[in-house]
mmCIF file of N, CA and C in Angstrom:
data_model
loop_
_atom_site.group_PDB
_atom_site.id
_atom_site.type_symbol
_atom_site.label_atom_id
_atom_site.label_comp_id
_atom_site.label_asym_id
_atom_site.label_seq_id
_atom_site.Cartn_x
_atom_site.Cartn_y
_atom_site.Cartn_z
ATOM 1 N N MET Q 48 57.822 32.905 54.986
ATOM 2 C CA MET Q 48 56.824 32.490 55.946
ATOM 3 C C MET Q 48 57.255 31.168 56.557
ATOM 4 N N HIS Q 49 57.208 31.095 57.859
ATOM 5 C CA HIS Q 49 57.625 29.893 58.568
ATOM 6 C C HIS Q 49 56.461 29.388 59.413
ATOM 7 N N ILE Q 50 56.146 28.132 59.244
ATOM 8 C CA ILE Q 50 55.077 27.524 60.034
ATOM 9 C C ILE Q 50 55.722 26.542 60.997
ATOM 10 N N GLU Q 51 55.449 26.729 62.265
ATOM 11 C CA GLU Q 51 56.021 25.835 63.260
ATOM 12 C C GLU Q 51 55.075 24.685 63.538
ATOM 13 N N THR Q 52 55.659 23.514 63.735
ATOM 14 C CA THR Q 52 54.881 22.354 64.145
ATOM 15 C C THR Q 52 55.553 21.762 65.366
ATOM 16 N N SER Q 53 54.792 21.130 66.174
ATOM 17 C CA SER Q 53 55.370 20.508 67.357
ATOM 18 C C SER Q 53 55.882 19.123 66.989
ATOM 19 N N PRO Q 54 56.873 18.626 67.721
ATOM 20 C CA PRO Q 54 57.398 17.289 67.454
ATOM 21 C C PRO Q 54 56.328 16.211 67.605
ATOM 22 N N ALA Q 55 55.289 16.489 68.374
ATOM 23 C CA ALA Q 55 54.224 15.514 68.567
ATOM 24 C C ALA Q 55 53.452 15.274 67.274
ATOM 25 N N ASP Q 56 53.479 16.262 66.362
ATOM 26 C CA ASP Q 56 52.781 16.095 65.091
ATOM 27 C C ASP Q 56 53.423 15.000 64.248
ATOM 28 N N GLY Q 57 54.705 14.821 64.391
ATOM 29 C CA GLY Q 57 55.419 13.817 63.627
ATOM 30 C C GLY Q 57 55.513 14.180 62.162
ATOM 31 N N PRO Q 58 56.204 13.359 61.405
ATOM 32 C CA PRO Q 58 56.339 13.642 59.977
ATOM 33 C C PRO Q 58 55.001 13.447 59.259
ATOM 34 N N VAL Q 59 54.774 14.271 58.274
ATOM 35 C CA VAL Q 59 53.542 14.200 57.497
ATOM 36 C C VAL Q 59 53.902 13.736 56.093
ATOM 37 N N LEU Q 60 53.141 12.777 55.584
ATOM 38 C CA LEU Q 60 53.377 12.305 54.222
ATOM 39 C C LEU Q 60 53.049 13.400 53.221
ATOM 40 N N PRO Q 61 53.765 13.446 52.128
ATOM 41 C CA PRO Q 61 53.437 14.422 51.085
ATOM 42 C C PRO Q 61 52.034 14.165 50.529
ATOM 43 N N ILE Q 62 51.437 15.196 49.975
ATOM 44 C CA ILE Q 62 50.086 15.088 49.427
ATOM 45 C C ILE Q 62 50.008 13.963 48.397
ATOM 46 N N LYS Q 63 51.000 13.862 47.552
ATOM 47 C CA LYS Q 63 50.996 12.827 46.514
ATOM 48 C C LYS Q 63 50.891 11.437 47.128
ATOM 49 N N GLN Q 64 51.660 11.179 48.175
ATOM 50 C CA GLN Q 64 51.618 9.878 48.839
ATOM 51 C C GLN Q 64 50.259 9.629 49.483
ATOM 52 N N ARG Q 65 49.713 10.663 50.124
ATOM 53 C CA ARG Q 65 48.387 10.502 50.748
ATOM 54 C C ARG Q 65 47.328 10.204 49.698
ATOM 55 N N LEU Q 66 47.408 10.871 48.551
ATOM 56 C CA LEU Q 66 46.450 10.614 47.473
ATOM 57 C C LEU Q 66 46.598 9.193 46.934
ATOM 58 N N LEU Q 67 47.820 8.722 46.785
ATOM 59 C CA LEU Q 67 48.025 7.365 46.282
ATOM 60 C C LEU Q 67 47.498 6.322 47.263
ATOM 61 N N ILE Q 68 47.594 6.594 48.549
ATOM 62 C CA ILE Q 68 47.024 5.691 49.555
ATOM 63 C C ILE Q 68 45.506 5.665 49.421
ATOM 64 N N ARG Q 69 44.917 6.841 49.268
ATOM 65 C CA ARG Q 69 43.466 6.926 49.088
ATOM 66 C C ARG Q 69 43.037 6.261 47.786
ATOM 67 N N PHE Q 70 43.823 6.450 46.729
ATOM 68 C CA PHE Q 70 43.530 5.803 45.449
ATOM 69 C C PHE Q 70 43.515 4.288 45.627
ATOM 70 N N ALA Q 71 44.498 3.750 46.327
ATOM 71 C CA ALA Q 71 44.584 2.302 46.531
ATOM 72 C C ALA Q 71 43.350 1.774 47.256
ATOM 73 N N LYS Q 72 42.891 2.496 48.269
ATOM 74 C CA LYS Q 72 41.696 2.060 49.009
ATOM 75 C C LYS Q 72 40.469 2.066 48.109
ATOM 76 N N ALA Q 73 40.285 3.144 47.354
ATOM 77 C CA ALA Q 73 39.128 3.243 46.465
ATOM 78 C C ALA Q 73 39.200 2.187 45.361
ATOM 79 N N LYS Q 74 40.381 1.963 44.842
ATOM 80 C CA LYS Q 74 40.575 0.969 43.783
ATOM 81 C C LYS Q 74 40.222 -0.425 44.290
ATOM 82 N N THR Q 75 40.579 -0.722 45.520
ATOM 83 C CA THR Q 75 40.257 -2.013 46.119
ATOM 84 C C THR Q 75 38.747 -2.187 46.247
ATOM 85 N N VAL Q 76 38.057 -1.132 46.663
ATOM 86 C CA VAL Q 76 36.600 -1.197 46.820
ATOM 87 C C VAL Q 76 35.920 -1.385 45.464
ATOM 88 N N VAL Q 77 36.344 -0.637 44.460
ATOM 89 C CA VAL Q 77 35.708 -0.687 43.138
ATOM 90 C C VAL Q 77 36.050 -1.988 42.411
ATOM 91 N N GLY Q 78 37.259 -2.471 42.574
ATOM 92 C CA GLY Q 78 37.648 -3.729 41.955
ATOM 93 C C GLY Q 78 38.565 -3.552 40.761
ATOM 94 N N PRO Q 79 38.924 -4.682 40.140
ATOM 95 C CA PRO Q 79 39.907 -4.647 39.060
ATOM 96 C C PRO Q 79 39.445 -3.897 37.807
ATOM 97 N N LYS Q 80 38.171 -3.708 37.638
ATOM 98 C CA LYS Q 80 37.665 -2.979 36.463
ATOM 99 C C LYS Q 80 37.413 -1.513 36.797
ATOM 100 N N TRP Q 81 38.277 -0.948 37.627
ATOM 101 C CA TRP Q 81 38.079 0.429 38.077
ATOM 102 C C TRP Q 81 38.100 1.418 36.921
ATOM 103 N N ARG Q 82 38.897 1.165 35.905
ATOM 104 C CA ARG Q 82 38.952 2.088 34.760
ATOM 105 C C ARG Q 82 37.624 2.101 34.005
ATOM 106 N N GLU Q 83 37.070 0.906 33.786
ATOM 107 C CA GLU Q 83 35.779 0.823 33.104
ATOM 108 C C GLU Q 83 34.690 1.504 33.916
ATOM 109 N N MET Q 84 34.734 1.318 35.230
ATOM 110 C CA MET Q 84 33.736 1.942 36.111
ATOM 111 C C MET Q 84 33.835 3.466 36.043
ATOM 112 N N LEU Q 85 35.052 3.987 36.044
ATOM 113 C CA LEU Q 85 35.222 5.440 35.936
ATOM 114 C C LEU Q 85 34.675 5.951 34.603
ATOM 115 N N ALA Q 86 34.984 5.247 33.522
ATOM 116 C CA ALA Q 86 34.522 5.668 32.198
ATOM 117 C C ALA Q 86 32.998 5.628 32.102
ATOM 118 N N GLN Q 87 32.369 4.662 32.769
ATOM 119 C CA GLN Q 87 30.909 4.548 32.739
ATOM 120 C C GLN Q 87 30.233 5.614 33.585
ATOM 121 N N ASN Q 88 30.873 6.022 34.661
ATOM 122 C CA ASN Q 88 30.249 6.936 35.616
ATOM 123 C C ASN Q 88 30.640 8.396 35.459
ATOM 124 N N ASP Q 89 31.679 8.671 34.693
ATOM 125 C CA ASP Q 89 32.142 10.046 34.511
ATOM 126 C C ASP Q 89 32.585 10.206 33.059
ATOM 127 N N ALA Q 90 31.867 11.041 32.322
ATOM 128 C CA ALA Q 90 32.129 11.208 30.889
ATOM 129 C C ALA Q 90 33.571 11.629 30.598
ATOM 130 N N PHE Q 91 34.188 12.370 31.511
ATOM 131 C CA PHE Q 91 35.572 12.805 31.287
ATOM 132 C C PHE Q 91 36.499 11.607 31.086
ATOM 133 N N PHE Q 92 36.285 10.555 31.870
ATOM 134 C CA PHE Q 92 37.167 9.396 31.805
ATOM 135 C C PHE Q 92 36.849 8.489 30.620
ATOM 136 N N ASP Q 93 35.838 8.844 29.839
ATOM 137 C CA ASP Q 93 35.512 8.118 28.620
ATOM 138 C C ASP Q 93 36.084 8.852 27.403
ATOM 139 N N THR Q 94 37.107 9.667 27.635
ATOM 140 C CA THR Q 94 37.787 10.410 26.572
ATOM 141 C C THR Q 94 39.257 10.003 26.550
ATOM 142 N N ARG Q 95 39.949 10.404 25.498
ATOM 143 C CA ARG Q 95 41.392 10.111 25.426
ATOM 144 C C ARG Q 95 42.145 10.765 26.583
ATOM 145 N N THR Q 96 41.759 11.986 26.888
ATOM 146 C CA THR Q 96 42.422 12.685 27.998
ATOM 147 C C THR Q 96 42.157 11.956 29.309
ATOM 148 N N GLY Q 97 40.920 11.542 29.522
ATOM 149 C CA GLY Q 97 40.573 10.804 30.733
ATOM 150 C C GLY Q 97 41.329 9.495 30.835
ATOM 151 N N GLU Q 98 41.462 8.804 29.708
ATOM 152 C CA GLU Q 98 42.235 7.562 29.689
ATOM 153 C C GLU Q 98 43.697 7.834 30.047
ATOM 154 N N ALA Q 99 44.230 8.940 29.547
ATOM 155 C CA ALA Q 99 45.615 9.309 29.862
ATOM 156 C C ALA Q 99 45.768 9.588 31.355
ATOM 157 N N TYR Q 100 44.767 10.239 31.960
ATOM 158 C CA TYR Q 100 44.805 10.502 33.398
ATOM 159 C C TYR Q 100 44.828 9.187 34.172
ATOM 160 N N MET Q 101 43.954 8.249 33.790
ATOM 161 C CA MET Q 101 43.902 6.966 34.498
ATOM 162 C C MET Q 101 45.217 6.208 34.336
ATOM 163 N N ARG Q 102 45.782 6.228 33.142
ATOM 164 C CA ARG Q 102 47.060 5.553 32.897
ATOM 165 C C ARG Q 102 48.172 6.183 33.739
ATOM 166 N N SER Q 103 48.172 7.504 33.809
ATOM 167 C CA SER Q 103 49.169 8.229 34.592
ATOM 168 C C SER Q 103 49.099 7.847 36.070
ATOM 169 N N VAL Q 104 47.884 7.744 36.587
ATOM 170 C CA VAL Q 104 47.714 7.399 38.004
ATOM 171 C C VAL Q 104 48.112 5.949 38.248
ATOM 172 N N ALA Q 105 47.771 5.060 37.337
ATOM 173 C CA ALA Q 105 48.170 3.662 37.486
ATOM 174 C C ALA Q 105 49.695 3.546 37.501
ATOM 175 N N GLN Q 106 50.373 4.318 36.661
ATOM 176 C CA GLN Q 106 51.835 4.312 36.647
ATOM 177 C C GLN Q 106 52.397 4.896 37.938
ATOM 178 N N ALA Q 107 51.767 5.956 38.439
ATOM 179 C CA ALA Q 107 52.221 6.568 39.696
ATOM 180 C C ALA Q 107 52.026 5.608 40.860
ATOM 181 N N PHE Q 108 50.980 4.796 40.792
ATOM 182 C CA PHE Q 108 50.726 3.815 41.847
ATOM 183 C C PHE Q 108 51.848 2.777 41.870
ATOM 184 N N SER Q 109 52.339 2.405 40.698
ATOM 185 C CA SER Q 109 53.446 1.447 40.606
ATOM 186 C C SER Q 109 54.786 2.089 40.935
ATOM 187 N N ASP Q 110 54.950 3.335 40.533
ATOM 188 C CA ASP Q 110 56.197 4.070 40.755
ATOM 189 C C ASP Q 110 55.849 5.491 41.199
ATOM 190 N N PRO Q 111 55.850 5.757 42.518
ATOM 191 C CA PRO Q 111 55.419 7.062 43.037
ATOM 192 C C PRO Q 111 56.185 8.270 42.497
ATOM 193 N N LYS Q 112 57.310 8.054 41.852
ATOM 194 C CA LYS Q 112 58.038 9.179 41.262
ATOM 195 C C LYS Q 112 57.312 9.699 40.021
ATOM 196 N N ARG Q 113 56.426 8.876 39.491
ATOM 197 C CA ARG Q 113 55.699 9.243 38.277
ATOM 198 C C ARG Q 113 54.357 9.858 38.646
ATOM 199 N N GLY Q 114 53.687 10.405 37.674
ATOM 200 C CA GLY Q 114 52.336 10.928 37.867
ATOM 201 C C GLY Q 114 52.323 12.335 38.432
ATOM 202 N N HIS Q 115 51.354 13.095 38.001
ATOM 203 C CA HIS Q 115 51.183 14.475 38.454
ATOM 204 C C HIS Q 115 50.121 14.504 39.543
ATOM 205 N N VAL Q 116 50.376 15.243 40.595
ATOM 206 C CA VAL Q 116 49.492 15.250 41.757
ATOM 207 C C VAL Q 116 48.071 15.699 41.401
ATOM 208 N N ASP Q 117 47.915 16.625 40.470
ATOM 209 C CA ASP Q 117 46.571 17.071 40.091
ATOM 210 C C ASP Q 117 45.794 15.963 39.387
ATOM 211 N N ARG Q 118 46.471 15.202 38.551
ATOM 212 C CA ARG Q 118 45.819 14.065 37.894
ATOM 213 C C ARG Q 118 45.444 13.003 38.919
ATOM 214 N N ILE Q 119 46.364 12.736 39.825
ATOM 215 C CA ILE Q 119 46.101 11.739 40.861
ATOM 216 C C ILE Q 119 44.893 12.162 41.685
ATOM 217 N N GLU Q 120 44.820 13.441 42.013
ATOM 218 C CA GLU Q 120 43.691 13.946 42.792
ATOM 219 C C GLU Q 120 42.377 13.767 42.038
ATOM 220 N N GLN Q 121 42.342 14.136 40.771
ATOM 221 C CA GLN Q 121 41.100 14.053 40.003
ATOM 222 C C GLN Q 121 40.609 12.606 39.896
ATOM 223 N N VAL Q 122 41.505 11.685 39.605
ATOM 224 C CA VAL Q 122 41.130 10.275 39.484
ATOM 225 C C VAL Q 122 40.712 9.720 40.844
ATOM 226 N N THR Q 123 41.458 10.049 41.882
ATOM 227 C CA THR Q 123 41.157 9.539 43.218
ATOM 228 C C THR Q 123 39.793 10.009 43.699
ATOM 229 N N LEU Q 124 39.499 11.290 43.560
ATOM 230 C CA LEU Q 124 38.207 11.806 44.017
ATOM 231 C C LEU Q 124 37.051 11.170 43.249
ATOM 232 N N ALA Q 125 37.209 10.999 41.944
ATOM 233 C CA ALA Q 125 36.154 10.366 41.140
ATOM 234 C C ALA Q 125 35.975 8.906 41.545
ATOM 235 N N LEU Q 126 37.062 8.217 41.790
ATOM 236 C CA LEU Q 126 36.994 6.811 42.184
ATOM 237 C C LEU Q 126 36.377 6.664 43.571
ATOM 238 N N GLU Q 127 36.704 7.584 44.478
ATOM 239 C CA GLU Q 127 36.104 7.548 45.814
ATOM 240 C C GLU Q 127 34.593 7.756 45.741
ATOM 241 N N ARG Q 128 34.135 8.627 44.844
ATOM 242 C CA ARG Q 128 32.687 8.828 44.673
ATOM 243 C C ARG Q 128 32.014 7.528 44.254
ATOM 244 N N ILE Q 129 32.607 6.833 43.293
ATOM 245 C CA ILE Q 129 32.049 5.566 42.817
ATOM 246 C C ILE Q 129 32.067 4.521 43.923
ATOM 247 N N ALA Q 130 33.136 4.513 44.711
ATOM 248 C CA ALA Q 130 33.289 3.533 45.786
ATOM 249 C C ALA Q 130 32.402 3.845 46.988
ATOM 250 N N GLY Q 131 31.822 5.044 47.012
ATOM 251 C CA GLY Q 131 30.989 5.429 48.147
ATOM 252 C C GLY Q 131 31.800 5.827 49.363
ATOM 253 N N ILE Q 132 33.022 6.244 49.143
ATOM 254 C CA ILE Q 132 33.905 6.671 50.231
ATOM 255 C C ILE Q 132 33.735 8.168 50.426
ATOM 256 N N ASN Q 133 33.437 8.571 51.649
ATOM 257 C CA ASN Q 133 33.346 9.998 51.967
ATOM 258 C C ASN Q 133 34.759 10.544 52.076
ATOM 259 N N ALA Q 134 35.130 11.344 51.100
ATOM 260 C CA ALA Q 134 36.493 11.857 51.027
ATOM 261 C C ALA Q 134 36.707 13.009 51.997
ATOM 262 N N ASN Q 135 37.811 12.939 52.701
ATOM 263 C CA ASN Q 135 38.234 14.042 53.560
ATOM 264 C C ASN Q 135 39.017 15.033 52.711
ATOM 265 N N PRO Q 136 39.106 16.271 53.155
ATOM 266 C CA PRO Q 136 39.920 17.239 52.412
ATOM 267 C C PRO Q 136 41.358 16.746 52.281
ATOM 268 N N ILE Q 137 41.982 17.153 51.209
ATOM 269 C CA ILE Q 137 43.354 16.695 50.949
ATOM 270 C C ILE Q 137 44.336 17.567 51.680
#
């Protein structure tokens, strides 16, 4: 299957990069205690698995080669909810 795009569309960032940009915006709004806020507002992030997801995303934010896109998505969407950001589809 081949999908054509016009040159006017320009290059599109990969989903992972777009999610990390959104994560950065939400993290800025929530503040430096974003992990604590997630754990308080979403029971999943108050578990070992949830902590691992947050750690994974923090590492991916520092080094985009790291982190799994599904984890980044889950943390980003939850953080955007707390920040009051209306999330657009990914």
